[in-house]
PDB file of C-alpha atoms in Angstrom:
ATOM      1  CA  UNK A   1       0.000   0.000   0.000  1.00  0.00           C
ATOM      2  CA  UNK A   2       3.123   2.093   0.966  1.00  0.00           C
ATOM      3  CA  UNK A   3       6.029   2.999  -1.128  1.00  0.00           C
ATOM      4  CA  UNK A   4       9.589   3.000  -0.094  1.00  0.00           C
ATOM      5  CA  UNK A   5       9.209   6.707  -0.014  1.00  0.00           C
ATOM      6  CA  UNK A   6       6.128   7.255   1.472  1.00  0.00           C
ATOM      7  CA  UNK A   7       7.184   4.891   4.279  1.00  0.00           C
ATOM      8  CA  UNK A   8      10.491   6.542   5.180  1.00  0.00           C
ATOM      9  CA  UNK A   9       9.329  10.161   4.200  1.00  0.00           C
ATOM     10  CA  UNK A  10       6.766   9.727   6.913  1.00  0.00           C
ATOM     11  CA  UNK A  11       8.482   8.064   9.262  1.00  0.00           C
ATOM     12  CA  UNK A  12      11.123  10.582   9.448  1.00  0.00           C
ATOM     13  CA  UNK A  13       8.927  13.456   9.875  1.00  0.00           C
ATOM     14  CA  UNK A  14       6.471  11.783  12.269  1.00  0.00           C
ATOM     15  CA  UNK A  15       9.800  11.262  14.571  1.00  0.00           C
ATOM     16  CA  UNK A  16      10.985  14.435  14.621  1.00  0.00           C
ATOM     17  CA  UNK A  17       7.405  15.853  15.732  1.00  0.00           C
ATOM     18  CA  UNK A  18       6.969  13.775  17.996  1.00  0.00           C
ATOM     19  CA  UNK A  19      10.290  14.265  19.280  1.00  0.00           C
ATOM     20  CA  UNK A  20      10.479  18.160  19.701  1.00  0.00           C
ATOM     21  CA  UNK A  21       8.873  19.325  23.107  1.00  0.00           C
ATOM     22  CA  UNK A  22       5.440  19.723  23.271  1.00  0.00           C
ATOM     23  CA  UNK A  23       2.887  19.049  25.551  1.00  0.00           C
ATOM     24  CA  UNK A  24       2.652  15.620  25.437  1.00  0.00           C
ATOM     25  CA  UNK A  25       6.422  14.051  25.794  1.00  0.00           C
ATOM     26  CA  UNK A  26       6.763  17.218  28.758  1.00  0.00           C
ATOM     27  CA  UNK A  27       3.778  15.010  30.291  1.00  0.00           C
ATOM     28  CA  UNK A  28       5.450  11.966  29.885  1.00  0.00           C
ATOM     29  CA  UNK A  29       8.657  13.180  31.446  1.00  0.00           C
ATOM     30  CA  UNK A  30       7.168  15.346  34.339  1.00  0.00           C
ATOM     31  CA  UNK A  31       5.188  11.808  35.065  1.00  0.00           C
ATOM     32  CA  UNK A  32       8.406   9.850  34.452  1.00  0.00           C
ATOM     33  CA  UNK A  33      10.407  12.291  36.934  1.00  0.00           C
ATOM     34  CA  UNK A  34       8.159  12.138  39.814  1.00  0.00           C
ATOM     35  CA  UNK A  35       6.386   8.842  39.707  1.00  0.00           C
ATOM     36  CA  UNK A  36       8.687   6.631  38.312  1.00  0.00           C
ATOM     37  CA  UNK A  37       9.710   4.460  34.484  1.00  0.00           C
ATOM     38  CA  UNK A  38       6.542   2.546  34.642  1.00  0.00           C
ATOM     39  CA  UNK A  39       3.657   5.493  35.283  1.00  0.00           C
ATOM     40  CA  UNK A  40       5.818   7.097  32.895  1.00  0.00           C
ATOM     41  CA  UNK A  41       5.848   4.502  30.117  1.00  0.00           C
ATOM     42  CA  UNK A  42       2.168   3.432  30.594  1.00  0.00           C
ATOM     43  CA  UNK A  43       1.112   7.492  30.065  1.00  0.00           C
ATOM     44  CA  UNK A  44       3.194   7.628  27.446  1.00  0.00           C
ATOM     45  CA  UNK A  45       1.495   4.775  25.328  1.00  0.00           C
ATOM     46  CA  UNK A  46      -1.760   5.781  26.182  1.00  0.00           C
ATOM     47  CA  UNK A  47      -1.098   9.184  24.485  1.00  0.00           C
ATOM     48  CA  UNK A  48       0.201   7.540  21.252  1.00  0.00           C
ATOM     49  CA  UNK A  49      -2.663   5.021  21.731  1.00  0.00           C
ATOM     50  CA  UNK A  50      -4.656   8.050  21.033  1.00  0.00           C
ATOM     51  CA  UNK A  51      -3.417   9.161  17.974  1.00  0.00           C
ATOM     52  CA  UNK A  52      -6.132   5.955  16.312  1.00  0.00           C
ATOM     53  CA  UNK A  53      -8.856   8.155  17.124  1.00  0.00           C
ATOM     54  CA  UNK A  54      -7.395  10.850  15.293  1.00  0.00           C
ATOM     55  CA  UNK A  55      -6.499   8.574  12.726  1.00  0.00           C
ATOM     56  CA  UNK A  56     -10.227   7.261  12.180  1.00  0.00           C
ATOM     57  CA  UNK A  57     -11.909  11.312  12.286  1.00  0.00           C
ATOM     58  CA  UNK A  58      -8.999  12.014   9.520  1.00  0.00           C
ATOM     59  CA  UNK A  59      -9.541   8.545   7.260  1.00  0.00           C
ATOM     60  CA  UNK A  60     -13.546   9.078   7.754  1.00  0.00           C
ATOM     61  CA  UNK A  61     -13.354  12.817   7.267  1.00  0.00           C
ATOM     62  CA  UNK A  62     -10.594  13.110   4.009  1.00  0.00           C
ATOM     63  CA  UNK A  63     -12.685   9.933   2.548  1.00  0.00           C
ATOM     64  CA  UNK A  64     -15.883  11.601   2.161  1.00  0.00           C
ATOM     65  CA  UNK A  65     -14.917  14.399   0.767  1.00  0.00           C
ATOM     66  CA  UNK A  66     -12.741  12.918  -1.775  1.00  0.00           C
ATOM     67  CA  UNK A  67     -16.684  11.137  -2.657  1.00  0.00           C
ATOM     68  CA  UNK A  68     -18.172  14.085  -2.436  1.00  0.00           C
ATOM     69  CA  UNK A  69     -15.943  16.240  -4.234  1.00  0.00           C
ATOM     70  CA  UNK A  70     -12.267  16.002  -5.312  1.00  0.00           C
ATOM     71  CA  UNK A  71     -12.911  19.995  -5.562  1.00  0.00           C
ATOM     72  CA  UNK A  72     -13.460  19.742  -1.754  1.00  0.00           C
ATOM     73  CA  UNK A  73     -10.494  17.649  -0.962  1.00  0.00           C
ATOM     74  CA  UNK A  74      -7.923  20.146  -2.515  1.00  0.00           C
ATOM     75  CA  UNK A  75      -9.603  22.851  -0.698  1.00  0.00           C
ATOM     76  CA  UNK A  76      -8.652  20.762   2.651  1.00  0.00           C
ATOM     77  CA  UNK A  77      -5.036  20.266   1.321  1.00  0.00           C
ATOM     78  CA  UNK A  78      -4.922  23.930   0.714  1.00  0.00           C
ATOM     79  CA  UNK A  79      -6.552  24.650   4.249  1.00  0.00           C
ATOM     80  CA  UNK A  80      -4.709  22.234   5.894  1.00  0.00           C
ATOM     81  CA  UNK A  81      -0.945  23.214   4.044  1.00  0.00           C
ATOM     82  CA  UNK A  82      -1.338  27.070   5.490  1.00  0.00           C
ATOM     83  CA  UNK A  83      -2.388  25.714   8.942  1.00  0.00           C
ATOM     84  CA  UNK A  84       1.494  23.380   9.144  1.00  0.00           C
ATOM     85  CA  UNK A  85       2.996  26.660   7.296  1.00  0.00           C
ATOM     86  CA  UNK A  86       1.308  28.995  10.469  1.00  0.00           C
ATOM     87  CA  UNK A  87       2.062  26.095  12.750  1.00  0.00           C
ATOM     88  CA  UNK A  88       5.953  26.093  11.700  1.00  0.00           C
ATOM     89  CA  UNK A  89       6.206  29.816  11.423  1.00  0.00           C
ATOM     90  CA  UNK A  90       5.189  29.689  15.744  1.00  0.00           C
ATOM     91  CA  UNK A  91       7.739  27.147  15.928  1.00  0.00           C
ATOM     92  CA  UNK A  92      10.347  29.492  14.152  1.00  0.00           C
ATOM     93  CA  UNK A  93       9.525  32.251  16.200  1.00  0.00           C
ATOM     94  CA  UNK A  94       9.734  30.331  19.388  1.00  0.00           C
ATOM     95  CA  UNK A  95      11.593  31.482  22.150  1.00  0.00           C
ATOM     96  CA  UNK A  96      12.428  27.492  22.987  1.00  0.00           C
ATOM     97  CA  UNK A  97      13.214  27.023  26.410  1.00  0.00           C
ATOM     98  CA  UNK A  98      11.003  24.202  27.455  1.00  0.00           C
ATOM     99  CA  UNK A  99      11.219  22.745  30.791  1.00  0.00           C
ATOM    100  CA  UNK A 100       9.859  19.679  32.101  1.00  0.00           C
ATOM    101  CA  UNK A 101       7.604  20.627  35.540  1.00  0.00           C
ATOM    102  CA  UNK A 102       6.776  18.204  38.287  1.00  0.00           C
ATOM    103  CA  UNK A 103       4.019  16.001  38.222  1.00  0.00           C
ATOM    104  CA  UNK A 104       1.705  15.692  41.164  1.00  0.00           C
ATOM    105  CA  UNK A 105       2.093  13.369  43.671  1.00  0.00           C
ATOM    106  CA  UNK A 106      -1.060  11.636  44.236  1.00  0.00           C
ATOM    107  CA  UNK A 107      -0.763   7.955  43.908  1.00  0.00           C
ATOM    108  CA  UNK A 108      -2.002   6.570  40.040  1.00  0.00           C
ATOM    109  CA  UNK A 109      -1.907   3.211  38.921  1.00  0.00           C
ATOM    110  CA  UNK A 110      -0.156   2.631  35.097  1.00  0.00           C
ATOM    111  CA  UNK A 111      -3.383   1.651  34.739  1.00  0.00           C
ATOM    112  CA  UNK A 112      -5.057   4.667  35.633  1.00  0.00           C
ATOM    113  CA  UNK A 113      -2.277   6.631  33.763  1.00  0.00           C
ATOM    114  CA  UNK A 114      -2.691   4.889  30.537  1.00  0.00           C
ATOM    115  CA  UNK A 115      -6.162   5.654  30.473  1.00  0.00           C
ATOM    116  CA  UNK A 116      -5.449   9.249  31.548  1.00  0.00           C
ATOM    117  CA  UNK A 117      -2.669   9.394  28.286  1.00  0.00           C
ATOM    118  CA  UNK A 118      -4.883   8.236  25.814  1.00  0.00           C
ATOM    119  CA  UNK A 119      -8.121  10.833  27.040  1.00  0.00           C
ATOM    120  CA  UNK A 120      -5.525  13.528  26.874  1.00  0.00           C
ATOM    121  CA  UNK A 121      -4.942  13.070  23.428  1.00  0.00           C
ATOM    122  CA  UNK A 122      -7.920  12.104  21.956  1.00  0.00           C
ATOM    123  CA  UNK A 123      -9.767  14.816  23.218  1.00  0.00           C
ATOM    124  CA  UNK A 124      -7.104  17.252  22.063  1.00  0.00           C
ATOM    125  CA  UNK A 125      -8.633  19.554  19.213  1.00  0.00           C
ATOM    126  CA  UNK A 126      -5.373  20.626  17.974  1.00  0.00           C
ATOM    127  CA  UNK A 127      -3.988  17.118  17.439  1.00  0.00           C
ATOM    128  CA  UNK A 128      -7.265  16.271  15.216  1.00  0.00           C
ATOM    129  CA  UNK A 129      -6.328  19.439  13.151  1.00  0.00           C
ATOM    130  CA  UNK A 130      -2.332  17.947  12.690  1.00  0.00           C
ATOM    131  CA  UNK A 131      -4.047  14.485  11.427  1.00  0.00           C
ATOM    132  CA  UNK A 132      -6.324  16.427   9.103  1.00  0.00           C
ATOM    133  CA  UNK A 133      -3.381  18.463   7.874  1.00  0.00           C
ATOM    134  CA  UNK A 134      -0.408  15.721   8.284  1.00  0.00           C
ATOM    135  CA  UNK A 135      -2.033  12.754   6.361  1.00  0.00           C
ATOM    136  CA  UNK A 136      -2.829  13.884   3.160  1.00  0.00           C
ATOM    137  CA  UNK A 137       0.480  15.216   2.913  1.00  0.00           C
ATOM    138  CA  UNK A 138       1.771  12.176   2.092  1.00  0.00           C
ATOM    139  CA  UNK A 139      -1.385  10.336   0.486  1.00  0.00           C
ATOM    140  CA  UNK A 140      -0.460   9.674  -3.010  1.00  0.00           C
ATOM    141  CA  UNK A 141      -4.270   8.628  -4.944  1.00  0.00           C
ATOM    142  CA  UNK A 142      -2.393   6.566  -7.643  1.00  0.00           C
ATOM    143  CA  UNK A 143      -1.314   4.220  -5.312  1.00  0.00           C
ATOM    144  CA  UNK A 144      -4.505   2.870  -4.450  1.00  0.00           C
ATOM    145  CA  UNK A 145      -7.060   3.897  -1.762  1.00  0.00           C
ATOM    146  CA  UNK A 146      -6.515   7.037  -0.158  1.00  0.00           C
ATOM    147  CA  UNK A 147      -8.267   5.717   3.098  1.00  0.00           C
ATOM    148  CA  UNK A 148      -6.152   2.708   3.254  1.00  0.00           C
ATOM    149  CA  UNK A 149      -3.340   4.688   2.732  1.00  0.00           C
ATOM    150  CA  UNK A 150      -4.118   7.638   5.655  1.00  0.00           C
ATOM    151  CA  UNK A 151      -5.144   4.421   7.837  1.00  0.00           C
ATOM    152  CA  UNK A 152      -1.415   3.064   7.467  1.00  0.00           C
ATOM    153  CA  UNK A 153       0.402   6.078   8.293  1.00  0.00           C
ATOM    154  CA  UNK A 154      -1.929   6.657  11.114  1.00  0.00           C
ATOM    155  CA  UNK A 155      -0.976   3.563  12.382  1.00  0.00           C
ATOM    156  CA  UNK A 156       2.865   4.228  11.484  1.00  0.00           C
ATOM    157  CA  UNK A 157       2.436   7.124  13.546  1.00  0.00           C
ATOM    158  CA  UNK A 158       1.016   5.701  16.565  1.00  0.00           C
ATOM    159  CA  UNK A 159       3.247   3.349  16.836  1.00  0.00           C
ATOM    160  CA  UNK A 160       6.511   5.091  16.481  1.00  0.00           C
ATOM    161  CA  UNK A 161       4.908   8.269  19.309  1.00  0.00           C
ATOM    162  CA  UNK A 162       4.486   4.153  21.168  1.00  0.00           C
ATOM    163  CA  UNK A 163       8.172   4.039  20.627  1.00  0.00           C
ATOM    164  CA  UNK A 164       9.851   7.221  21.333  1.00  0.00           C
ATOM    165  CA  UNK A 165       7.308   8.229  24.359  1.00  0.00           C
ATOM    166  CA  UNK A 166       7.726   5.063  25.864  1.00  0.00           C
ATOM    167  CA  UNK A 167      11.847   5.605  26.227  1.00  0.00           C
ATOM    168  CA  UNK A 168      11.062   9.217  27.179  1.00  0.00           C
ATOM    169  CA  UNK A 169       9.299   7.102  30.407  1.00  0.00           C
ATOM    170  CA  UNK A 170      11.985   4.699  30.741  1.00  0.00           C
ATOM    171  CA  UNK A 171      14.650   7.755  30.183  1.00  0.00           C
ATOM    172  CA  UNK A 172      12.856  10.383  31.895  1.00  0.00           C
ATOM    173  CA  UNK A 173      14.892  11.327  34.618  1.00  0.00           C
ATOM    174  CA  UNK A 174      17.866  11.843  32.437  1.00  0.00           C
ATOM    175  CA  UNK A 175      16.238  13.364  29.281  1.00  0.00           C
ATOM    176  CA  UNK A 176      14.159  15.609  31.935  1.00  0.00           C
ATOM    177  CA  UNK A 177      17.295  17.259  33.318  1.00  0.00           C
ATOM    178  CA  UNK A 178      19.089  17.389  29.844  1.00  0.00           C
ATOM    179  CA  UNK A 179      16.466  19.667  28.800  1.00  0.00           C
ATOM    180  CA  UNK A 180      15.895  21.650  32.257  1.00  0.00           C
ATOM    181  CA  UNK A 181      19.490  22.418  32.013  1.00  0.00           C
ATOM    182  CA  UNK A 182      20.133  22.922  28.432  1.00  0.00           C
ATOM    183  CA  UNK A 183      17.432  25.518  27.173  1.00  0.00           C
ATOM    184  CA  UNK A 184      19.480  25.667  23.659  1.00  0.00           C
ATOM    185  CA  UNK A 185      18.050  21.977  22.856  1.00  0.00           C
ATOM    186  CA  UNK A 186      14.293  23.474  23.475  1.00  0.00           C
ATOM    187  CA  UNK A 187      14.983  26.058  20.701  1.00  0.00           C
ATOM    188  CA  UNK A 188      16.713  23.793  18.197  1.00  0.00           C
ATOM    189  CA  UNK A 189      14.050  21.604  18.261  1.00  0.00           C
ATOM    190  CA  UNK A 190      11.603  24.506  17.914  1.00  0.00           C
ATOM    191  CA  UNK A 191      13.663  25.540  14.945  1.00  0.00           C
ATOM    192  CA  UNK A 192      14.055  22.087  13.037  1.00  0.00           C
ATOM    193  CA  UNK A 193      10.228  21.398  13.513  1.00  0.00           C
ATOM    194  CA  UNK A 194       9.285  24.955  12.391  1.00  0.00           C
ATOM    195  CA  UNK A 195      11.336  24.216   9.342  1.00  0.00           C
ATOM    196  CA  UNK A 196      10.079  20.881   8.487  1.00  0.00           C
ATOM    197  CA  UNK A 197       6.292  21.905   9.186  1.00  0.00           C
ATOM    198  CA  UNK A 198       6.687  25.066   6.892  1.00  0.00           C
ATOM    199  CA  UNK A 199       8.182  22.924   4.324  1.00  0.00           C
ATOM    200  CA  UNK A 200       5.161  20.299   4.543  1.00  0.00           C
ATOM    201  CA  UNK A 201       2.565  22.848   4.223  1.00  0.00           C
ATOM    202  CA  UNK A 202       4.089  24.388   1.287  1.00  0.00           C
ATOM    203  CA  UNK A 203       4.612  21.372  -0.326  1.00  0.00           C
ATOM    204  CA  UNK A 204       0.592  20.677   0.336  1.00  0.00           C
ATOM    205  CA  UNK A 205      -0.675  23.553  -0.971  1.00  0.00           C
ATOM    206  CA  UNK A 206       1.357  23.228  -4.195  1.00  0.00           C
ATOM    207  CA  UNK A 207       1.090  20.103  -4.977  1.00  0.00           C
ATOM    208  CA  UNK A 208      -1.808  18.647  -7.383  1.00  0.00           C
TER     209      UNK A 208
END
């Protein structure tokens, strides 16, 4: 369903998003810090685990308009390509510094936490906008269905978030302090993803 280059195109940009502070991998490491590698870890999947409902809004959303009108569907790439260009021009103008707080200390279970990780993103408007905005970008129609294809990266993407937020659990004391003492890494992450989004959503609204 996936070329080559779709595969590793998307890969690579889904890991540096996820990677670059935001508000989810600071949750994972303030958890991570103050309760410990496995509340950490088990918050950490949840929140990928909630990327598949994004996934699902986008592959139901992006289908139906493509059946309803291909007209309709560029307008979304165009909407969506000036949303990752505003979204990386933020980035740009950043002033970095992220720090990872403490988490509370009332007593959670994983359990609990998982739960908690995958409510916090699936209930996150701004993340639905990324998957309306992300997918398509790398969607090519004349490689068979568009929905299978959106459902794949979706997928791709929840499972590497699985991979890199669960070692920011695992890792969190040390990658917590690393940034709390090193503000410079906060804004060169700012930077590369303010790059890399800018460059998406110019490639989306150009392309046909």
């Amino acid at each position: 369903m996936l070329s080559a280059e779709q595969f590793f195109g998307f890969l690579l940009a889904a890991s540096v998003i996820t990677v670059a502070p935001g508000p989810d991998n600071m949750m994972v490491l303030s958890i991570g810090m103050a309760k410990g590698r496995l509340p950490g870890i088990a918050f950490g999947l949840g929140c990928a685990l909630g990327c598949l409902s994004h996934t699902l809004l986008a592959v139901l959303g992006v289908s139906a308009l493509i059946a309803a009108s291909p007209e309709a569907f560029k307008a979304l790439k165009v909407c969506g390509g000036l949303y990752l260009v505003w979204l990386g021009v933020n980035a740009l103008r950043s002033a970095g510094g992220a720090s990872v707080g403490k988490a509370s200390n009332d007593r959670q279970s994983p359990r609990k936490l998982f739960l908690k990780g995958i409510v916090a993103n699936a209930i996150n408007p701004k993340v639905i906008l990324f998957f309306l905005s992300f997918l398509p970008q790398f969607v090519i129609p004349g490689h068979g269905s568009v929905a299978a294809q959106m459902a794949w990266l979706g997928i791709i993407f929840t499972l590497q978030a699985g991979v890199i937020f669960g070692l920011l659990g695992y890792f969190s004391g040390t990658v917590g302090q690393w940034i709390n003492t090193s503000p410079r890494l906060g804004t060169a992450m700012d930077r590369l993803t303010g790059v890399i989004f800018v460059g998406l959503g110019l490639r989306l609204i150009v392309s046909r």
